[in-house]
PDB file of C-alpha atoms and ligand atoms in Angstrom:
ATOM      1  CA  MET A   1      44.684   0.208 -35.997  1.00 95.00           C
ATOM      2  CA  LEU A   2      42.235  -2.404 -36.230  1.00 98.00           C
ATOM      3  CA  THR A   3      42.748  -6.376 -36.382  1.00 98.00           C
ATOM      4  CA  ASP A   4      40.883  -9.291 -37.753  1.00 98.00           C
ATOM      5  CA  TYR A   5      43.312 -12.172 -37.331  1.00 98.00           C
ATOM      6  CA  HIS A   6      40.436 -15.514 -36.646  1.00 98.00           C
ATOM      7  CA  VAL A   7      39.158 -15.363 -40.267  1.00 98.00           C
ATOM      8  CA  HIS A   8      37.642 -18.362 -41.858  1.00 98.00           C
ATOM      9  CA  LEU A   9      37.613 -18.017 -45.897  1.00 98.00           C
ATOM     10  CA  ARG A  10      34.564 -19.922 -46.101  1.00 98.00           C
ATOM     11  CA  PRO A  11      31.677 -21.412 -44.287  1.00 97.00           C
ATOM     12  CA  ASP A  12      32.405 -24.727 -42.208  1.00 96.00           C
ATOM     13  CA  ASP A  13      30.492 -26.858 -44.444  1.00 96.00           C
ATOM     14  CA  VAL A  14      33.026 -28.861 -45.945  1.00 96.00           C
ATOM     15  CA  ASP A  15      30.758 -30.837 -48.678  1.00 96.00           C
ATOM     16  CA  GLU A  16      29.385 -27.222 -50.098  1.00 97.00           C
ATOM     17  CA  THR A  17      32.787 -25.286 -49.460  1.00 98.00           C
ATOM     18  CA  PRO A  18      35.873 -26.597 -52.158  1.00 97.00           C
ATOM     19  CA  ALA A  19      39.305 -24.644 -52.117  1.00 97.00           C
ATOM     20  CA  GLU A  20      38.817 -23.982 -55.731  1.00 97.00           C
ATOM     21  CA  ARG A  21      35.905 -21.886 -54.991  1.00 97.00           C
ATOM     22  CA  TYR A  22      37.025 -20.339 -51.969  1.00 98.00           C
ATOM     23  CA  LEU A  23      40.700 -20.110 -51.469  1.00 98.00           C
ATOM     24  CA  THR A  24      40.777 -17.870 -54.378  1.00 98.00           C
ATOM     25  CA  ALA A  25      41.879 -14.302 -54.765  1.00 98.00           C
ATOM     26  CA  ALA A  26      38.546 -12.746 -55.688  1.00 98.00           C
ATOM     27  CA  ASN A  27      37.244 -14.209 -52.276  1.00 98.00           C
ATOM     28  CA  ALA A  28      40.211 -13.047 -50.579  1.00 98.00           C
ATOM     29  CA  ASP A  29      39.526  -9.876 -52.211  1.00 98.00           C
ATOM     30  CA  ARG A  30      36.397  -9.474 -51.085  1.00 98.00           C
ATOM     31  CA  TYR A  31      37.311  -9.773 -47.374  1.00 98.00           C
ATOM     32  CA  ARG A  32      39.794  -7.150 -47.851  1.00 98.00           C
ATOM     33  CA  THR A  33      37.140  -4.678 -49.545  1.00 98.00           C
ATOM     34  CA  VAL A  34      35.214  -5.717 -46.581  1.00 98.00           C
ATOM     35  CA  ALA A  35      37.722  -4.839 -43.971  1.00 98.00           C
ATOM     36  CA  SER A  36      38.967  -1.747 -45.204  1.00 98.00           C
ATOM     37  CA  GLU A  37      35.405   0.057 -45.210  1.00 98.00           C
ATOM     38  CA  ARG A  38      35.168  -1.119 -41.483  1.00 98.00           C
ATOM     39  CA  GLY A  39      38.593   0.219 -40.844  1.00 97.00           C
ATOM     40  CA  ILE A  40      40.394  -3.295 -40.335  1.00 98.00           C
ATOM     41  CA  GLU A  41      44.106  -2.491 -41.508  1.00 96.00           C
ATOM     42  CA  GLU A  42      45.298  -5.649 -40.271  1.00 98.00           C
ATOM     43  CA  LEU A  43      43.294  -8.565 -41.669  1.00 98.00           C
ATOM     44  CA  GLY A  44      44.668 -12.278 -42.037  1.00 98.00           C
ATOM     45  CA  VAL A  45      43.072 -15.939 -42.582  1.00 98.00           C
ATOM     46  CA  ALA A  46      43.016 -18.809 -40.244  1.00 98.00           C
ATOM     47  CA  GLU A  47      41.520 -21.999 -42.097  1.00 98.00           C
ATOM     48  CA  HIS A  48      40.996 -24.759 -39.688  1.00 98.00           C
ATOM     49  CA  VAL A  49      43.688 -26.934 -39.237  1.00 98.00           C
ATOM     50  CA  TYR A  50      41.924 -30.263 -40.005  1.00 98.00           C
ATOM     51  CA  ARG A  51      40.084 -29.375 -43.896  1.00 98.00           C
ATOM     52  CA  PHE A  52      44.064 -30.455 -44.453  1.00 98.00           C
ATOM     53  CA  THR A  53      44.875 -33.873 -45.152  1.00 98.00           C
ATOM     54  CA  GLN A  54      47.770 -33.519 -42.973  1.00 98.00           C
ATOM     55  CA  ALA A  55      45.948 -32.792 -40.016  1.00 98.00           C
ATOM     56  CA  LEU A  56      45.446 -36.663 -40.205  1.00 98.00           C
ATOM     57  CA  ASP A  57      48.837 -36.865 -39.222  1.00 98.00           C
ATOM     58  CA  VAL A  58      47.642 -35.486 -35.958  1.00 98.00           C
ATOM     59  CA  TRP A  59      44.016 -36.899 -35.044  1.00 98.00           C
ATOM     60  CA  GLN A  60      41.840 -39.271 -37.017  1.00 97.00           C
ATOM     61  CA  HIS A  61      38.844 -38.257 -35.718  1.00 98.00           C
ATOM     62  CA  GLU A  62      35.879 -38.824 -38.145  1.00 98.00           C
ATOM     63  CA  LEU A  63      34.978 -34.964 -38.630  1.00 98.00           C
ATOM     64  CA  TRP A  64      38.680 -34.519 -39.509  1.00 98.00           C
ATOM     65  CA  ARG A  65      38.571 -37.674 -41.914  1.00 98.00           C
ATOM     66  CA  HIS A  66      35.546 -36.482 -43.241  1.00 98.00           C
ATOM     67  CA  SER A  67      37.108 -32.512 -43.290  1.00 98.00           C
ATOM     68  CA  ALA A  68      40.459 -33.138 -44.335  1.00 98.00           C
ATOM     69  CA  ARG A  69      40.249 -32.427 -48.084  1.00 98.00           C
ATOM     70  CA  ASP A  70      43.293 -29.639 -49.321  1.00 98.00           C
ATOM     71  CA  ASP A  71      46.610 -29.871 -48.986  1.00 98.00           C
ATOM     72  CA  LEU A  72      48.370 -27.583 -46.481  1.00 98.00           C
ATOM     73  CA  ASP A  73      50.908 -26.232 -48.554  1.00 98.00           C
ATOM     74  CA  GLU A  74      48.585 -24.889 -51.323  1.00 98.00           C
ATOM     75  CA  TYR A  75      46.996 -23.472 -49.150  1.00 98.00           C
ATOM     76  CA  CYS A  76      50.346 -21.339 -47.818  1.00 98.00           C
ATOM     77  CA  SER A  77      51.351 -21.055 -51.152  1.00 98.00           C
ATOM     78  CA  PHE A  78      47.855 -19.157 -52.034  1.00 98.00           C
ATOM     79  CA  VAL A  79      47.914 -16.794 -49.307  1.00 98.00           C
ATOM     80  CA  ARG A  80      51.249 -15.834 -49.624  1.00 98.00           C
ATOM     81  CA  GLU A  81      51.021 -15.702 -53.071  1.00 98.00           C
ATOM     82  CA  GLN A  82      47.366 -14.283 -54.395  1.00 98.00           C
ATOM     83  CA  THR A  83      46.697 -12.493 -51.756  1.00 98.00           C
ATOM     84  CA  ASP A  84      47.486  -9.593 -49.304  1.00 97.00           C
ATOM     85  CA  LEU A  85      46.729 -11.416 -46.244  1.00 98.00           C
ATOM     86  CA  LYS A  86      48.641 -12.439 -43.171  1.00 98.00           C
ATOM     87  CA  LEU A  87      49.169 -16.389 -42.904  1.00 98.00           C
ATOM     88  CA  GLY A  88      47.187 -17.888 -40.109  1.00 98.00           C
ATOM     89  CA  ILE A  89      45.344 -21.043 -39.090  1.00 98.00           C
ATOM     90  CA  GLU A  90      43.629 -22.119 -36.657  1.00 98.00           C
ATOM     91  CA  ALA A  91      45.218 -25.298 -34.786  1.00 98.00           C
ATOM     92  CA  ASP A  92      43.166 -27.490 -32.651  1.00 98.00           C
ATOM     93  CA  PHE A  93      44.912 -28.440 -29.080  1.00 98.00           C
ATOM     94  CA  ILE A  94      44.742 -32.458 -29.351  1.00 98.00           C
ATOM     95  CA  PRO A  95      46.398 -33.411 -25.532  1.00 98.00           C
ATOM     96  CA  GLY A  96      48.603 -36.215 -26.360  1.00 97.00           C
ATOM     97  CA  ARG A  97      48.985 -34.842 -29.711  1.00 97.00           C
ATOM     98  CA  GLU A  98      50.874 -31.766 -29.038  1.00 97.00           C
ATOM     99  CA  ASP A  99      54.716 -33.201 -31.032  1.00 97.00           C
ATOM    100  CA  ARG A 100      52.598 -33.733 -34.145  1.00 98.00           C
ATOM    101  CA  MET A 101      50.793 -30.807 -33.915  1.00 98.00           C
ATOM    102  CA  ALA A 102      53.622 -28.770 -33.194  1.00 98.00           C
ATOM    103  CA  GLU A 103      55.711 -30.098 -36.217  1.00 98.00           C
ATOM    104  CA  LEU A 104      53.257 -29.822 -38.418  1.00 98.00           C
ATOM    105  CA  LEU A 105      53.228 -26.300 -37.774  1.00 98.00           C
ATOM    106  CA  ALA A 106      56.705 -25.410 -37.122  1.00 97.00           C
ATOM    107  CA  GLU A 107      57.516 -26.797 -40.641  1.00 97.00           C
ATOM    108  CA  ARG A 108      55.570 -23.579 -42.405  1.00 98.00           C
ATOM    109  CA  ASP A 109      55.820 -19.804 -42.189  1.00 97.00           C
ATOM    110  CA  PHE A 110      53.019 -18.938 -40.521  1.00 98.00           C
ATOM    111  CA  ASP A 111      52.079 -15.249 -39.449  1.00 98.00           C
ATOM    112  CA  TYR A 112      50.691 -16.571 -36.066  1.00 98.00           C
ATOM    113  CA  VAL A 113      48.858 -19.724 -34.952  1.00 98.00           C
ATOM    114  CA  VAL A 114      45.400 -19.510 -33.463  1.00 98.00           C
ATOM    115  CA  GLY A 115      44.625 -22.312 -30.675  1.00 98.00           C
ATOM    116  CA  SER A 116      41.554 -23.523 -30.034  1.00 98.00           C
ATOM    117  CA  ILE A 117      39.702 -26.155 -28.520  1.00 98.00           C
ATOM    118  CA  HIS A 118      36.697 -27.861 -29.978  1.00 98.00           C
ATOM    119  CA  PHE A 119      36.676 -31.362 -28.756  1.00 98.00           C
ATOM    120  CA  VAL A 120      37.110 -32.989 -25.322  1.00 98.00           C
ATOM    121  CA  GLY A 121      38.310 -36.110 -26.209  1.00 96.00           C
ATOM    122  CA  ASP A 122      35.832 -37.235 -28.606  1.00 97.00           C
ATOM    123  CA  LEU A 123      32.932 -34.832 -27.938  1.00 98.00           C
ATOM    124  CA  ALA A 124      32.459 -31.590 -29.222  1.00 98.00           C
ATOM    125  CA  LEU A 125      31.866 -28.334 -26.856  1.00 98.00           C
ATOM    126  CA  ASP A 126      30.149 -26.482 -29.957  1.00 97.00           C
ATOM    127  CA  TYR A 127      28.764 -28.938 -32.261  1.00 97.00           C
ATOM    128  CA  ASP A 128      25.568 -30.748 -31.586  1.00 95.00           C
ATOM    129  CA  LEU A 129      26.688 -33.712 -34.130  1.00 95.00           C
ATOM    130  CA  TYR A 130      29.477 -35.249 -31.523  1.00 97.00           C
ATOM    131  CA  ASP A 131      27.568 -33.527 -28.634  1.00 97.00           C
ATOM    132  CA  ILE A 132      29.215 -33.445 -25.656  1.00 98.00           C
ATOM    133  CA  TRP A 133      26.606 -31.883 -23.423  1.00 97.00           C
ATOM    134  CA  GLY A 134      24.043 -35.057 -21.886  1.00 85.00           C
ATOM    135  CA  ALA A 135      26.888 -37.881 -23.217  1.00 85.00           C
ATOM    136  CA  GLY A 136      27.210 -38.769 -19.169  1.00 88.00           C
ATOM    137  CA  GLN A 137      29.401 -35.858 -17.902  1.00 93.00           C
ATOM    138  CA  PRO A 138      28.488 -33.836 -15.336  1.00 96.00           C
ATOM    139  CA  PRO A 139      28.801 -30.239 -16.725  1.00 97.00           C
ATOM    140  CA  ASP A 140      30.660 -29.227 -13.721  1.00 98.00           C
ATOM    141  CA  ARG A 141      33.669 -32.477 -14.744  1.00 97.00           C
ATOM    142  CA  VAL A 142      33.198 -30.639 -18.695  1.00 98.00           C
ATOM    143  CA  TRP A 143      34.041 -27.134 -17.642  1.00 98.00           C
ATOM    144  CA  ARG A 144      37.275 -28.022 -15.528  1.00 98.00           C
ATOM    145  CA  THR A 145      38.805 -30.520 -18.262  1.00 98.00           C
ATOM    146  CA  TYR A 146      38.102 -27.358 -20.668  1.00 98.00           C
ATOM    147  CA  PHE A 147      39.675 -24.829 -18.580  1.00 98.00           C
ATOM    148  CA  GLU A 148      42.813 -27.195 -17.513  1.00 98.00           C
ATOM    149  CA  TRP A 149      42.990 -27.823 -21.179  1.00 98.00           C
ATOM    150  CA  LEU A 150      43.148 -24.258 -22.191  1.00 98.00           C
ATOM    151  CA  ALA A 151      46.278 -23.345 -19.237  1.00 98.00           C
ATOM    152  CA  GLU A 152      47.835 -27.020 -21.044  1.00 98.00           C
ATOM    153  CA  ALA A 153      47.271 -25.320 -24.427  1.00 98.00           C
ATOM    154  CA  ALA A 154      48.507 -21.296 -23.579  1.00 98.00           C
ATOM    155  CA  ALA A 155      51.509 -23.422 -21.524  1.00 98.00           C
ATOM    156  CA  SER A 156      52.515 -26.005 -24.678  1.00 97.00           C
ATOM    157  CA  GLY A 157      53.897 -22.690 -26.884  1.00 97.00           C
ATOM    158  CA  MET A 158      52.431 -23.760 -30.216  1.00 97.00           C
ATOM    159  CA  PHE A 159      50.017 -21.183 -30.639  1.00 98.00           C
ATOM    160  CA  ASP A 160      50.762 -17.059 -30.261  1.00 98.00           C
ATOM    161  CA  ILE A 161      46.268 -16.681 -29.921  1.00 98.00           C
ATOM    162  CA  LEU A 162      44.222 -18.396 -27.620  1.00 98.00           C
ATOM    163  CA  ALA A 163      41.095 -18.486 -29.217  1.00 98.00           C
ATOM    164  CA  HIS A 164      37.803 -17.738 -28.072  1.00 98.00           C
ATOM    165  CA  PRO A 165      38.880 -18.400 -24.485  1.00 98.00           C
ATOM    166  CA  ASP A 166      35.455 -20.001 -22.739  1.00 98.00           C
ATOM    167  CA  ILE A 167      33.687 -21.657 -26.130  1.00 98.00           C
ATOM    168  CA  VAL A 168      32.790 -23.954 -23.273  1.00 98.00           C
ATOM    169  CA  LYS A 169      29.858 -21.720 -22.752  1.00 98.00           C
ATOM    170  CA  TYR A 170      28.712 -22.321 -26.043  1.00 98.00           C
ATOM    171  CA  TRP A 171      25.408 -23.306 -26.218  1.00 98.00           C
ATOM    172  CA  GLY A 172      24.304 -21.198 -22.910  1.00 98.00           C
ATOM    173  CA  PRO A 173      22.137 -22.431 -19.815  1.00 97.00           C
ATOM    174  CA  ALA A 174      19.145 -22.446 -21.064  1.00 97.00           C
ATOM    175  CA  GLN A 175      20.020 -25.191 -24.033  1.00 96.00           C
ATOM    176  CA  ARG A 176      22.745 -27.325 -22.141  1.00 97.00           C
ATOM    177  CA  PRO A 177      23.493 -28.176 -18.769  1.00 96.00           C
ATOM    178  CA  TRP A 178      25.082 -25.737 -16.925  1.00 97.00           C
ATOM    179  CA  PRO A 179      27.693 -25.566 -13.752  1.00 98.00           C
ATOM    180  CA  ASP A 180      26.233 -24.308 -10.437  1.00 97.00           C
ATOM    181  CA  ARG A 181      30.110 -22.802  -9.371  1.00 97.00           C
ATOM    182  CA  ASP A 182      31.007 -19.065 -10.358  1.00 98.00           C
ATOM    183  CA  PRO A 183      32.401 -19.429 -13.420  1.00 98.00           C
ATOM    184  CA  ARG A 184      35.398 -17.349 -12.268  1.00 98.00           C
ATOM    185  CA  TYR A 185      36.490 -20.942 -10.343  1.00 98.00           C
ATOM    186  CA  TYR A 186      37.057 -22.066 -13.603  1.00 98.00           C
ATOM    187  CA  TYR A 187      38.459 -19.034 -15.023  1.00 98.00           C
ATOM    188  CA  GLU A 188      41.280 -19.539 -12.311  1.00 98.00           C
ATOM    189  CA  ILE A 189      42.242 -23.240 -13.318  1.00 98.00           C
ATOM    190  CA  ALA A 190      43.453 -21.837 -16.767  1.00 98.00           C
ATOM    191  CA  MET A 191      44.945 -18.158 -15.664  1.00 98.00           C
ATOM    192  CA  GLU A 192      48.202 -19.595 -14.263  1.00 97.00           C
ATOM    193  CA  GLY A 193      49.143 -21.248 -17.428  1.00 98.00           C
ATOM    194  CA  ILE A 194      47.755 -18.283 -19.354  1.00 98.00           C
ATOM    195  CA  ALA A 195      50.344 -16.181 -16.974  1.00 98.00           C
ATOM    196  CA  GLU A 196      53.283 -17.542 -17.381  1.00 98.00           C
ATOM    197  CA  SER A 197      53.126 -18.351 -20.811  1.00 98.00           C
ATOM    198  CA  GLY A 198      51.901 -14.658 -21.916  1.00 98.00           C
ATOM    199  CA  ILE A 199      50.047 -15.907 -24.863  1.00 98.00           C
ATOM    200  CA  ALA A 200      47.731 -13.419 -26.356  1.00 98.00           C
ATOM    201  CA  VAL A 201      44.195 -13.823 -25.680  1.00 98.00           C
ATOM    202  CA  GLU A 202      41.670 -13.160 -28.355  1.00 98.00           C
ATOM    203  CA  LEU A 203      38.955 -11.445 -27.950  1.00 98.00           C
ATOM    204  CA  SER A 204      36.213 -12.808 -30.148  1.00 98.00           C
ATOM    205  CA  THR A 205      32.841 -11.436 -31.443  1.00 98.00           C
ATOM    206  CA  ALA A 206      31.465 -14.644 -32.545  1.00 98.00           C
ATOM    207  CA  GLY A 207      30.126 -15.863 -28.900  1.00 98.00           C
ATOM    208  CA  LEU A 208      27.377 -13.168 -29.933  1.00 98.00           C
ATOM    209  CA  HIS A 209      26.146 -15.096 -32.724  1.00 98.00           C
ATOM    210  CA  LYS A 210      25.985 -18.404 -30.527  1.00 98.00           C
ATOM    211  CA  PRO A 211      23.177 -19.617 -28.443  1.00 98.00           C
ATOM    212  CA  VAL A 212      25.117 -18.278 -25.423  1.00 98.00           C
ATOM    213  CA  ALA A 213      24.910 -14.348 -26.969  1.00 98.00           C
ATOM    214  CA  GLU A 214      27.803 -13.403 -25.387  1.00 98.00           C
ATOM    215  CA  LEU A 215      31.890 -12.251 -26.188  1.00 98.00           C
ATOM    216  CA  TYR A 216      34.280 -14.293 -25.959  1.00 98.00           C
ATOM    217  CA  PRO A 217      35.910 -14.408 -23.356  1.00 98.00           C
ATOM    218  CA  ALA A 218      33.298 -13.480 -20.594  1.00 98.00           C
ATOM    219  CA  PRO A 219      34.251  -9.738 -19.208  1.00 96.00           C
ATOM    220  CA  ALA A 220      34.784 -11.362 -16.234  1.00 98.00           C
ATOM    221  CA  PHE A 221      37.470 -13.584 -17.954  1.00 98.00           C
ATOM    222  CA  LEU A 222      39.130 -10.922 -19.814  1.00 98.00           C
ATOM    223  CA  GLU A 223      39.523  -8.678 -16.620  1.00 98.00           C
ATOM    224  CA  MET A 224      41.935 -11.804 -14.853  1.00 98.00           C
ATOM    225  CA  VAL A 225      43.436 -11.823 -18.448  1.00 98.00           C
ATOM    226  CA  VAL A 226      44.152  -7.964 -18.852  1.00 98.00           C
ATOM    227  CA  ASP A 227      45.060  -7.847 -14.716  1.00 98.00           C
ATOM    228  CA  ALA A 228      47.916 -10.876 -15.976  1.00 98.00           C
ATOM    229  CA  GLY A 229      49.268  -8.631 -18.703  1.00 98.00           C
ATOM    230  CA  ASN A 230      48.526 -10.895 -21.268  1.00 98.00           C
ATOM    231  CA  PRO A 231      48.005  -8.681 -24.806  1.00 98.00           C
ATOM    232  CA  ILE A 232      44.652  -9.194 -26.353  1.00 98.00           C
ATOM    233  CA  ALA A 233      44.058 -10.064 -30.218  1.00 98.00           C
ATOM    234  CA  LEU A 234      40.518  -8.845 -31.489  1.00 98.00           C
ATOM    235  CA  SER A 235      38.560 -10.846 -33.853  1.00 98.00           C
ATOM    236  CA  SER A 236      35.590 -11.814 -35.510  1.00 98.00           C
ATOM    237  CA  ASP A 237      35.662 -15.653 -36.016  1.00 98.00           C
ATOM    238  CA  ALA A 238      34.135 -15.054 -39.711  1.00 98.00           C
ATOM    239  CA  HIS A 239      33.006 -17.580 -42.106  1.00 98.00           C
ATOM    240  CA  ARG A 240      32.176 -14.577 -44.767  1.00 98.00           C
ATOM    241  CA  PRO A 241      33.001 -11.392 -45.664  1.00 98.00           C
ATOM    242  CA  ASP A 242      29.972  -9.418 -43.909  1.00 98.00           C
ATOM    243  CA  GLU A 243      30.623 -10.961 -40.319  1.00 98.00           C
ATOM    244  CA  LEU A 244      34.593  -9.090 -40.549  1.00 98.00           C
ATOM    245  CA  GLY A 245      34.784  -6.816 -37.286  1.00 98.00           C
ATOM    246  CA  ARG A 246      30.983  -7.416 -36.664  1.00 98.00           C
ATOM    247  CA  ASP A 247      29.879  -5.978 -33.134  1.00 98.00           C
ATOM    248  CA  TYR A 248      33.485  -4.585 -32.684  1.00 98.00           C
ATOM    249  CA  GLU A 249      31.862  -1.430 -31.018  1.00 98.00           C
ATOM    250  CA  ARG A 250      30.806  -3.884 -28.261  1.00 98.00           C
ATOM    251  CA  ALA A 251      34.310  -5.446 -27.992  1.00 98.00           C
ATOM    252  CA  LEU A 252      35.918  -1.940 -27.893  1.00 98.00           C
ATOM    253  CA  GLU A 253      33.359  -0.804 -25.498  1.00 98.00           C
ATOM    254  CA  VAL A 254      34.822  -3.567 -23.220  1.00 98.00           C
ATOM    255  CA  LEU A 255      38.676  -3.229 -23.871  1.00 98.00           C
ATOM    256  CA  ASP A 256      37.801   0.820 -23.092  1.00 98.00           C
ATOM    257  CA  ASP A 257      36.445  -0.028 -20.185  1.00 98.00           C
ATOM    258  CA  LEU A 258      39.671  -2.546 -18.760  1.00 98.00           C
ATOM    259  CA  GLY A 259      41.708   0.190 -19.722  1.00 98.00           C
ATOM    260  CA  VAL A 260      43.330  -1.683 -22.847  1.00 98.00           C
ATOM    261  CA  THR A 261      44.686   0.641 -25.084  1.00 98.00           C
ATOM    262  CA  GLU A 262      46.530  -2.118 -27.437  1.00 98.00           C
ATOM    263  CA  LEU A 263      46.357  -5.105 -29.442  1.00 98.00           C
ATOM    264  CA  ALA A 264      49.092  -8.365 -30.460  1.00 98.00           C
ATOM    265  CA  VAL A 265      49.780  -7.853 -34.149  1.00 98.00           C
ATOM    266  CA  PHE A 266      51.527 -10.577 -35.446  1.00 98.00           C
ATOM    267  CA  GLU A 267      54.660 -10.846 -38.708  1.00 98.00           C
ATOM    268  CA  ARG A 268      56.111 -14.918 -39.122  1.00 98.00           C
ATOM    269  CA  ARG A 269      55.433 -15.115 -35.471  1.00 98.00           C
ATOM    270  CA  GLU A 270      57.004 -12.052 -33.930  1.00 98.00           C
ATOM    271  CA  ARG A 271      54.407 -10.303 -31.938  1.00 98.00           C
ATOM    272  CA  ARG A 272      54.237  -6.293 -31.651  1.00 98.00           C
ATOM    273  CA  LEU A 273      51.766  -4.148 -29.765  1.00 98.00           C
ATOM    274  CA  GLU A 274      49.837  -1.448 -31.847  1.00 98.00           C
ATOM    275  CA  PRO A 275      47.743   1.330 -30.315  1.00 98.00           C
ATOM    276  CA  ILE A 276      43.634   0.673 -30.776  1.00 98.00           C
ATOM    277  CA  GLY A 277      41.841   3.224 -33.387  1.00 88.00           C
TER     278      GLY A 277
HETATM  279 ZN1   ZN B 301      36.785 -22.397 -33.312  1.00 87.94          ZN
HETATM  280 ZN1   ZN B 302      37.719 -20.440 -36.125  1.00 87.94          ZN
END
């Protein structure tokens, strides 16, 4: 079986992607059709939590206030009633707001929750509008904080899948400041929390299409995850149908090299493992 769980039904540009145009049965069908062509049986959607008004009870960042336009319960009913897709959500880990986010998630019957870190404090790792890089923090500190938070996100128990686990590298060393240490030093910071939590860790092909042009996570990080025994969740982070399952051959090669033969599959937040293929 192949999965694609970290999937968005629309691009991130909120002004151009209203729910009435994108959260529709016809759009979901377009995704299902491409997934079938590419041999992806297990397909789920995971819209960004901050596109829903309920997210403002959790955090009031300017991007969230600008983006929170849709109703979360309408999204859930739409996916359940008008599509055959699994119901997921991409929820941010916001330290200090765990209780509020946990409450928002627990009140709905998701199949899985994808946990992400896009912001460290009020500044973004992967978005130039709120760029953390060049804002005065040394890259070593940003990386260290990011991986500490990743451990906390795993340990929080709020998430089923840890998304794009080393997204801190998004811009790559040519475009932004980069720490001097071996990246494994930072991976180690996160590994204890990840290992103890048993959380599924995402292998995402989206990183190949970002400035860094690498899989998320780097193979050395993935190897630590596999050695720790955490299951792997395979996704593309598609924002358009033609991005589904993008570059899976690269991801499957890496998994094969590491001896991974099964992928995590979710239903109503229960996890099982299915053979790859
Ligand atoms: Zn994300
Ligand atoms: Zn995403």
